[in-house]
PDB file of C-alpha atoms in Angstrom:
ATOM      1  CA  UNK A   1    -144.315  -5.559-113.709  1.00  0.00           C
ATOM      2  CA  UNK A   2    -142.044  -2.817-112.434  1.00  0.00           C
ATOM      3  CA  UNK A   3    -142.424   0.187-110.162  1.00  0.00           C
ATOM      4  CA  UNK A   4    -140.370   3.314-109.698  1.00  0.00           C
ATOM      5  CA  UNK A   5    -139.763   5.066-106.407  1.00  0.00           C
ATOM      6  CA  UNK A   6    -136.511   5.763-104.587  1.00  0.00           C
ATOM      7  CA  UNK A   7    -136.245   3.194-101.826  1.00  0.00           C
ATOM      8  CA  UNK A   8    -139.238   1.237-103.111  1.00  0.00           C
ATOM      9  CA  UNK A   9    -138.563   0.171-106.720  1.00  0.00           C
ATOM     10  CA  UNK A  10    -139.137  -3.451-107.643  1.00  0.00           C
ATOM     11  CA  UNK A  11    -139.818  -5.883-110.450  1.00  0.00           C
ATOM     12  CA  UNK A  12    -142.183  -8.798-109.983  1.00  0.00           C
ATOM     13  CA  UNK A  13    -143.806 -11.663-111.819  1.00  0.00           C
ATOM     14  CA  UNK A  14    -147.493 -10.813-111.494  1.00  0.00           C
ATOM     15  CA  UNK A  15    -150.546 -12.930-112.189  1.00  0.00           C
ATOM     16  CA  UNK A  16    -152.606 -10.872-114.626  1.00  0.00           C
ATOM     17  CA  UNK A  17    -156.077 -11.778-113.315  1.00  0.00           C
ATOM     18  CA  UNK A  18    -155.442 -11.313-109.578  1.00  0.00           C
ATOM     19  CA  UNK A  19    -152.415  -9.012-109.347  1.00  0.00           C
ATOM     20  CA  UNK A  20    -150.730 -11.583-107.079  1.00  0.00           C
ATOM     21  CA  UNK A  21    -146.924 -11.362-107.104  1.00  0.00           C
ATOM     22  CA  UNK A  22    -145.299 -14.773-107.470  1.00  0.00           C
ATOM     23  CA  UNK A  23    -141.694 -13.576-107.580  1.00  0.00           C
ATOM     24  CA  UNK A  24    -140.281 -10.154-106.611  1.00  0.00           C
ATOM     25  CA  UNK A  25    -136.906  -8.370-106.686  1.00  0.00           C
ATOM     26  CA  UNK A  26    -136.278  -5.103-104.851  1.00  0.00           C
ATOM     27  CA  UNK A  27    -133.911  -2.600-106.426  1.00  0.00           C
ATOM     28  CA  UNK A  28    -131.212  -1.038-104.193  1.00  0.00           C
ATOM     29  CA  UNK A  29    -132.545   2.027-102.340  1.00  0.00           C
ATOM     30  CA  UNK A  30    -130.443   4.550-104.288  1.00  0.00           C
ATOM     31  CA  UNK A  31    -132.124   3.643-107.598  1.00  0.00           C
ATOM     32  CA  UNK A  32    -135.455   4.776-108.993  1.00  0.00           C
ATOM     33  CA  UNK A  33    -136.581   1.964-111.318  1.00  0.00           C
ATOM     34  CA  UNK A  34    -138.027   3.105-114.638  1.00  0.00           C
ATOM     35  CA  UNK A  35    -139.391   0.323-116.741  1.00  0.00           C
ATOM     36  CA  UNK A  36    -138.516  -3.164-117.903  1.00  0.00           C
ATOM     37  CA  UNK A  37    -138.670  -5.231-121.044  1.00  0.00           C
ATOM     38  CA  UNK A  38    -138.160  -8.953-121.610  1.00  0.00           C
ATOM     39  CA  UNK A  39    -136.163 -10.342-124.526  1.00  0.00           C
ATOM     40  CA  UNK A  40    -134.334 -13.655-124.988  1.00  0.00           C
ATOM     41  CA  UNK A  41    -135.121 -14.854-121.455  1.00  0.00           C
ATOM     42  CA  UNK A  42    -133.634 -11.711-119.933  1.00  0.00           C
ATOM     43  CA  UNK A  43    -135.230  -8.792-118.138  1.00  0.00           C
ATOM     44  CA  UNK A  44    -133.741  -5.383-118.974  1.00  0.00           C
ATOM     45  CA  UNK A  45    -134.397  -2.632-116.416  1.00  0.00           C
ATOM     46  CA  UNK A  46    -133.661   1.108-116.551  1.00  0.00           C
ATOM     47  CA  UNK A  47    -133.112   3.526-113.707  1.00  0.00           C
ATOM     48  CA  UNK A  48    -134.381   7.074-113.981  1.00  0.00           C
ATOM     49  CA  UNK A  49    -131.442   9.313-113.027  1.00  0.00           C
ATOM     50  CA  UNK A  50    -128.904   6.639-112.116  1.00  0.00           C
ATOM     51  CA  UNK A  51    -127.740   6.254-115.753  1.00  0.00           C
ATOM     52  CA  UNK A  52    -127.422   2.535-115.162  1.00  0.00           C
ATOM     53  CA  UNK A  53    -129.471  -0.389-116.391  1.00  0.00           C
ATOM     54  CA  UNK A  54    -129.605  -3.943-115.117  1.00  0.00           C
ATOM     55  CA  UNK A  55    -130.033  -7.284-116.881  1.00  0.00           C
ATOM     56  CA  UNK A  56    -131.587 -10.226-115.011  1.00  0.00           C
ATOM     57  CA  UNK A  57    -132.193 -13.872-115.782  1.00  0.00           C
ATOM     58  CA  UNK A  58    -135.949 -14.279-116.381  1.00  0.00           C
ATOM     59  CA  UNK A  59    -136.217 -17.476-114.331  1.00  0.00           C
ATOM     60  CA  UNK A  60    -134.125 -16.677-111.261  1.00  0.00           C
ATOM     61  CA  UNK A  61    -134.202 -12.839-111.264  1.00  0.00           C
ATOM     62  CA  UNK A  62    -130.423 -13.021-110.696  1.00  0.00           C
ATOM     63  CA  UNK A  63    -128.529  -9.984-112.012  1.00  0.00           C
ATOM     64  CA  UNK A  64    -126.286 -11.084-114.884  1.00  0.00           C
ATOM     65  CA  UNK A  65    -125.120  -7.736-116.275  1.00  0.00           C
ATOM     66  CA  UNK A  66    -125.435  -3.977-116.052  1.00  0.00           C
ATOM     67  CA  UNK A  67    -124.981  -1.181-118.572  1.00  0.00           C
ATOM     68  CA  UNK A  68    -124.410   2.575-118.583  1.00  0.00           C
ATOM     69  CA  UNK A  69    -126.086   5.343-120.575  1.00  0.00           C
ATOM     70  CA  UNK A  70    -125.629   9.122-120.620  1.00  0.00           C
ATOM     71  CA  UNK A  71    -129.241  10.268-120.264  1.00  0.00           C
ATOM     72  CA  UNK A  72    -132.231   9.702-117.999  1.00  0.00           C
ATOM     73  CA  UNK A  73    -133.944   6.343-118.382  1.00  0.00           C
ATOM     74  CA  UNK A  74    -137.693   6.786-118.883  1.00  0.00           C
ATOM     75  CA  UNK A  75    -139.034   3.796-120.817  1.00  0.00           C
ATOM     76  CA  UNK A  76    -137.771   0.616-122.440  1.00  0.00           C
ATOM     77  CA  UNK A  77    -139.082  -1.952-124.910  1.00  0.00           C
ATOM     78  CA  UNK A  78    -137.632  -3.936-127.826  1.00  0.00           C
ATOM     79  CA  UNK A  79    -138.345  -4.732-131.451  1.00  0.00           C
ATOM     80  CA  UNK A  80    -137.238  -8.374-131.196  1.00  0.00           C
ATOM     81  CA  UNK A  81    -133.648  -7.437-131.990  1.00  0.00           C
ATOM     82  CA  UNK A  82    -132.694  -4.142-130.305  1.00  0.00           C
ATOM     83  CA  UNK A  83    -133.617  -2.423-127.065  1.00  0.00           C
ATOM     84  CA  UNK A  84    -135.606   0.795-127.550  1.00  0.00           C
ATOM     85  CA  UNK A  85    -135.173   3.427-124.828  1.00  0.00           C
ATOM     86  CA  UNK A  86    -136.786   6.818-124.133  1.00  0.00           C
ATOM     87  CA  UNK A  87    -135.110   9.594-122.138  1.00  0.00           C
ATOM     88  CA  UNK A  88    -137.968  12.074-121.642  1.00  0.00           C
ATOM     89  CA  UNK A  89    -137.072  14.142-124.696  1.00  0.00           C
ATOM     90  CA  UNK A  90    -137.998  13.701-128.365  1.00  0.00           C
ATOM     91  CA  UNK A  91    -135.190  11.150-128.754  1.00  0.00           C
ATOM     92  CA  UNK A  92    -135.500   7.363-128.931  1.00  0.00           C
ATOM     93  CA  UNK A  93    -132.278   5.365-128.439  1.00  0.00           C
ATOM     94  CA  UNK A  94    -131.721   1.948-130.021  1.00  0.00           C
ATOM     95  CA  UNK A  95    -129.264  -0.285-128.128  1.00  0.00           C
ATOM     96  CA  UNK A  96    -127.601  -3.480-129.309  1.00  0.00           C
ATOM     97  CA  UNK A  97    -128.583  -6.322-126.957  1.00  0.00           C
ATOM     98  CA  UNK A  98    -125.196  -8.053-127.266  1.00  0.00           C
ATOM     99  CA  UNK A  99    -123.010  -5.037-126.408  1.00  0.00           C
ATOM    100  CA  UNK A 100    -125.674  -2.877-124.678  1.00  0.00           C
ATOM    101  CA  UNK A 101    -124.208   0.071-126.611  1.00  0.00           C
ATOM    102  CA  UNK A 102    -126.165   2.663-128.563  1.00  0.00           C
ATOM    103  CA  UNK A 103    -126.674   1.948-132.263  1.00  0.00           C
ATOM    104  CA  UNK A 104    -128.628   5.039-133.271  1.00  0.00           C
ATOM    105  CA  UNK A 105    -130.875   7.853-132.050  1.00  0.00           C
ATOM    106  CA  UNK A 106    -134.221   8.636-133.707  1.00  0.00           C
ATOM    107  CA  UNK A 107    -135.869  12.042-133.309  1.00  0.00           C
ATOM    108  CA  UNK A 108    -139.652  11.815-132.991  1.00  0.00           C
ATOM    109  CA  UNK A 109    -141.881  14.426-134.601  1.00  0.00           C
ATOM    110  CA  UNK A 110    -145.508  15.149-135.384  1.00  0.00           C
ATOM    111  CA  UNK A 111    -145.374  16.775-138.787  1.00  0.00           C
ATOM    112  CA  UNK A 112    -142.304  18.992-138.425  1.00  0.00           C
ATOM    113  CA  UNK A 113    -142.711  19.569-134.671  1.00  0.00           C
ATOM    114  CA  UNK A 114    -140.531  17.586-132.222  1.00  0.00           C
ATOM    115  CA  UNK A 115    -142.554  15.543-129.710  1.00  0.00           C
ATOM    116  CA  UNK A 116    -140.964  15.482-126.252  1.00  0.00           C
ATOM    117  CA  UNK A 117    -141.788  13.827-122.899  1.00  0.00           C
ATOM    118  CA  UNK A 118    -141.774  10.354-124.468  1.00  0.00           C
ATOM    119  CA  UNK A 119    -142.151   8.025-121.514  1.00  0.00           C
ATOM    120  CA  UNK A 120    -143.337   4.431-121.203  1.00  0.00           C
ATOM    121  CA  UNK A 121    -142.869   2.397-124.402  1.00  0.00           C
ATOM    122  CA  UNK A 122    -144.286  -0.707-126.069  1.00  0.00           C
ATOM    123  CA  UNK A 123    -143.460  -2.124-129.515  1.00  0.00           C
ATOM    124  CA  UNK A 124    -146.542  -3.606-131.199  1.00  0.00           C
ATOM    125  CA  UNK A 125    -146.768  -5.053-134.710  1.00  0.00           C
ATOM    126  CA  UNK A 126    -144.046  -2.876-136.202  1.00  0.00           C
ATOM    127  CA  UNK A 127    -144.862   0.382-134.417  1.00  0.00           C
ATOM    128  CA  UNK A 128    -143.590   2.020-131.253  1.00  0.00           C
ATOM    129  CA  UNK A 129    -146.278   3.132-128.811  1.00  0.00           C
ATOM    130  CA  UNK A 130    -145.215   5.830-126.339  1.00  0.00           C
ATOM    131  CA  UNK A 131    -147.064   7.440-123.481  1.00  0.00           C
ATOM    132  CA  UNK A 132    -146.414  11.183-123.455  1.00  0.00           C
ATOM    133  CA  UNK A 133    -145.719  12.104-119.831  1.00  0.00           C
ATOM    134  CA  UNK A 134    -148.181  14.464-118.127  1.00  0.00           C
ATOM    135  CA  UNK A 135    -150.753  13.834-120.856  1.00  0.00           C
ATOM    136  CA  UNK A 136    -153.368  11.135-121.422  1.00  0.00           C
ATOM    137  CA  UNK A 137    -151.962  10.376-124.876  1.00  0.00           C
ATOM    138  CA  UNK A 138    -150.378   7.237-126.231  1.00  0.00           C
ATOM    139  CA  UNK A 139    -148.615   7.977-129.518  1.00  0.00           C
ATOM    140  CA  UNK A 140    -148.168   5.488-132.364  1.00  0.00           C
ATOM    141  CA  UNK A 141    -144.747   6.040-133.954  1.00  0.00           C
ATOM    142  CA  UNK A 142    -143.164   4.802-137.176  1.00  0.00           C
ATOM    143  CA  UNK A 143    -139.503   4.296-136.232  1.00  0.00           C
ATOM    144  CA  UNK A 144    -138.378   4.206-139.877  1.00  0.00           C
ATOM    145  CA  UNK A 145    -138.655   8.014-139.965  1.00  0.00           C
ATOM    146  CA  UNK A 146    -139.647   8.972-136.388  1.00  0.00           C
ATOM    147  CA  UNK A 147    -143.095  10.230-137.366  1.00  0.00           C
ATOM    148  CA  UNK A 148    -146.190  10.076-135.141  1.00  0.00           C
ATOM    149  CA  UNK A 149    -148.842   8.286-137.196  1.00  0.00           C
ATOM    150  CA  UNK A 150    -151.619   8.075-134.597  1.00  0.00           C
ATOM    151  CA  UNK A 151    -152.750   9.192-131.157  1.00  0.00           C
ATOM    152  CA  UNK A 152    -154.828   7.327-128.585  1.00  0.00           C
ATOM    153  CA  UNK A 153    -156.603   9.738-126.198  1.00  0.00           C
ATOM    154  CA  UNK A 154    -157.178   8.087-122.791  1.00  0.00           C
ATOM    155  CA  UNK A 155    -158.580  11.155-120.999  1.00  0.00           C
ATOM    156  CA  UNK A 156    -161.849   9.427-120.088  1.00  0.00           C
ATOM    157  CA  UNK A 157    -160.036   6.407-118.643  1.00  0.00           C
ATOM    158  CA  UNK A 158    -157.761   8.683-116.570  1.00  0.00           C
ATOM    159  CA  UNK A 159    -160.827  10.565-115.309  1.00  0.00           C
ATOM    160  CA  UNK A 160    -162.448   7.284-114.206  1.00  0.00           C
ATOM    161  CA  UNK A 161    -159.249   6.216-112.415  1.00  0.00           C
ATOM    162  CA  UNK A 162    -159.185   9.538-110.549  1.00  0.00           C
ATOM    163  CA  UNK A 163    -162.848   9.211-109.545  1.00  0.00           C
ATOM    164  CA  UNK A 164    -162.147   5.755-108.066  1.00  0.00           C
ATOM    165  CA  UNK A 165    -158.957   6.913-106.335  1.00  0.00           C
ATOM    166  CA  UNK A 166    -158.410  10.675-105.872  1.00  0.00           C
ATOM    167  CA  UNK A 167    -154.667   9.970-105.410  1.00  0.00           C
ATOM    168  CA  UNK A 168    -154.466   8.511-108.935  1.00  0.00           C
ATOM    169  CA  UNK A 169    -151.842  10.392-110.900  1.00  0.00           C
ATOM    170  CA  UNK A 170    -150.425  10.423-114.429  1.00  0.00           C
ATOM    171  CA  UNK A 171    -150.912   7.758-117.069  1.00  0.00           C
ATOM    172  CA  UNK A 172    -147.532   6.049-117.409  1.00  0.00           C
ATOM    173  CA  UNK A 173    -147.858   2.337-118.028  1.00  0.00           C
ATOM    174  CA  UNK A 174    -148.358   0.456-121.288  1.00  0.00           C
ATOM    175  CA  UNK A 175    -148.208  -3.301-121.837  1.00  0.00           C
ATOM    176  CA  UNK A 176    -149.303  -5.404-124.790  1.00  0.00           C
ATOM    177  CA  UNK A 177    -150.675  -8.894-124.207  1.00  0.00           C
ATOM    178  CA  UNK A 178    -150.009 -10.567-127.551  1.00  0.00           C
ATOM    179  CA  UNK A 179    -152.197 -13.647-127.057  1.00  0.00           C
ATOM    180  CA  UNK A 180    -155.380 -11.629-126.437  1.00  0.00           C
ATOM    181  CA  UNK A 181    -154.385  -8.535-128.400  1.00  0.00           C
ATOM    182  CA  UNK A 182    -155.080  -6.363-125.359  1.00  0.00           C
ATOM    183  CA  UNK A 183    -153.285  -3.091-124.710  1.00  0.00           C
ATOM    184  CA  UNK A 184    -153.077  -2.688-120.936  1.00  0.00           C
ATOM    185  CA  UNK A 185    -152.599   0.813-119.523  1.00  0.00           C
ATOM    186  CA  UNK A 186    -152.182   2.148-116.024  1.00  0.00           C
ATOM    187  CA  UNK A 187    -150.853   5.112-114.120  1.00  0.00           C
ATOM    188  CA  UNK A 188    -149.334   6.077-110.786  1.00  0.00           C
ATOM    189  CA  UNK A 189    -151.594   4.783-108.013  1.00  0.00           C
ATOM    190  CA  UNK A 190    -154.375   3.816-110.423  1.00  0.00           C
ATOM    191  CA  UNK A 191    -156.962   1.456-108.893  1.00  0.00           C
ATOM    192  CA  UNK A 192    -157.389  -2.110-110.127  1.00  0.00           C
TER     193      UNK A 192
END
């Protein structure tokens, strides 16, 4: 799990049932953490405006590399081969995991209209799922042509979160638990 806040960003190994953190790493105060993904026993982490990403060993949480990019880091996932990164626009960046350099950029659209504010990402069974920031939508995207092929409306779930905690803010977390087939979603300050 990762959080984003200047001076309070961290990644942690979290027990799913209880929320207990078994292992935790704090990011330096100047960075606003923006998402992680795990591939090949490495954790890849973005920063929001810092234009720098970090790579950690999955077992020790020791930093083993860092990488630069020329846009804001909003969300990160992978397709088993490449890192997939969002920057808050309609663009999705594919990065090579060996060089950490950009391979290509895919423009996302619904019909002929560009879809911006792509935020938190998850790659599930051949499709990219993206939360659209400041909405309660999770979009299903075909990366072969950048088209939105489905929309999951989570307005009712967001309303329930806000009723349980009036400080609950935007939907912005997506995780897929492959073993159970569950899609886990959360938002800023959402209750358990």
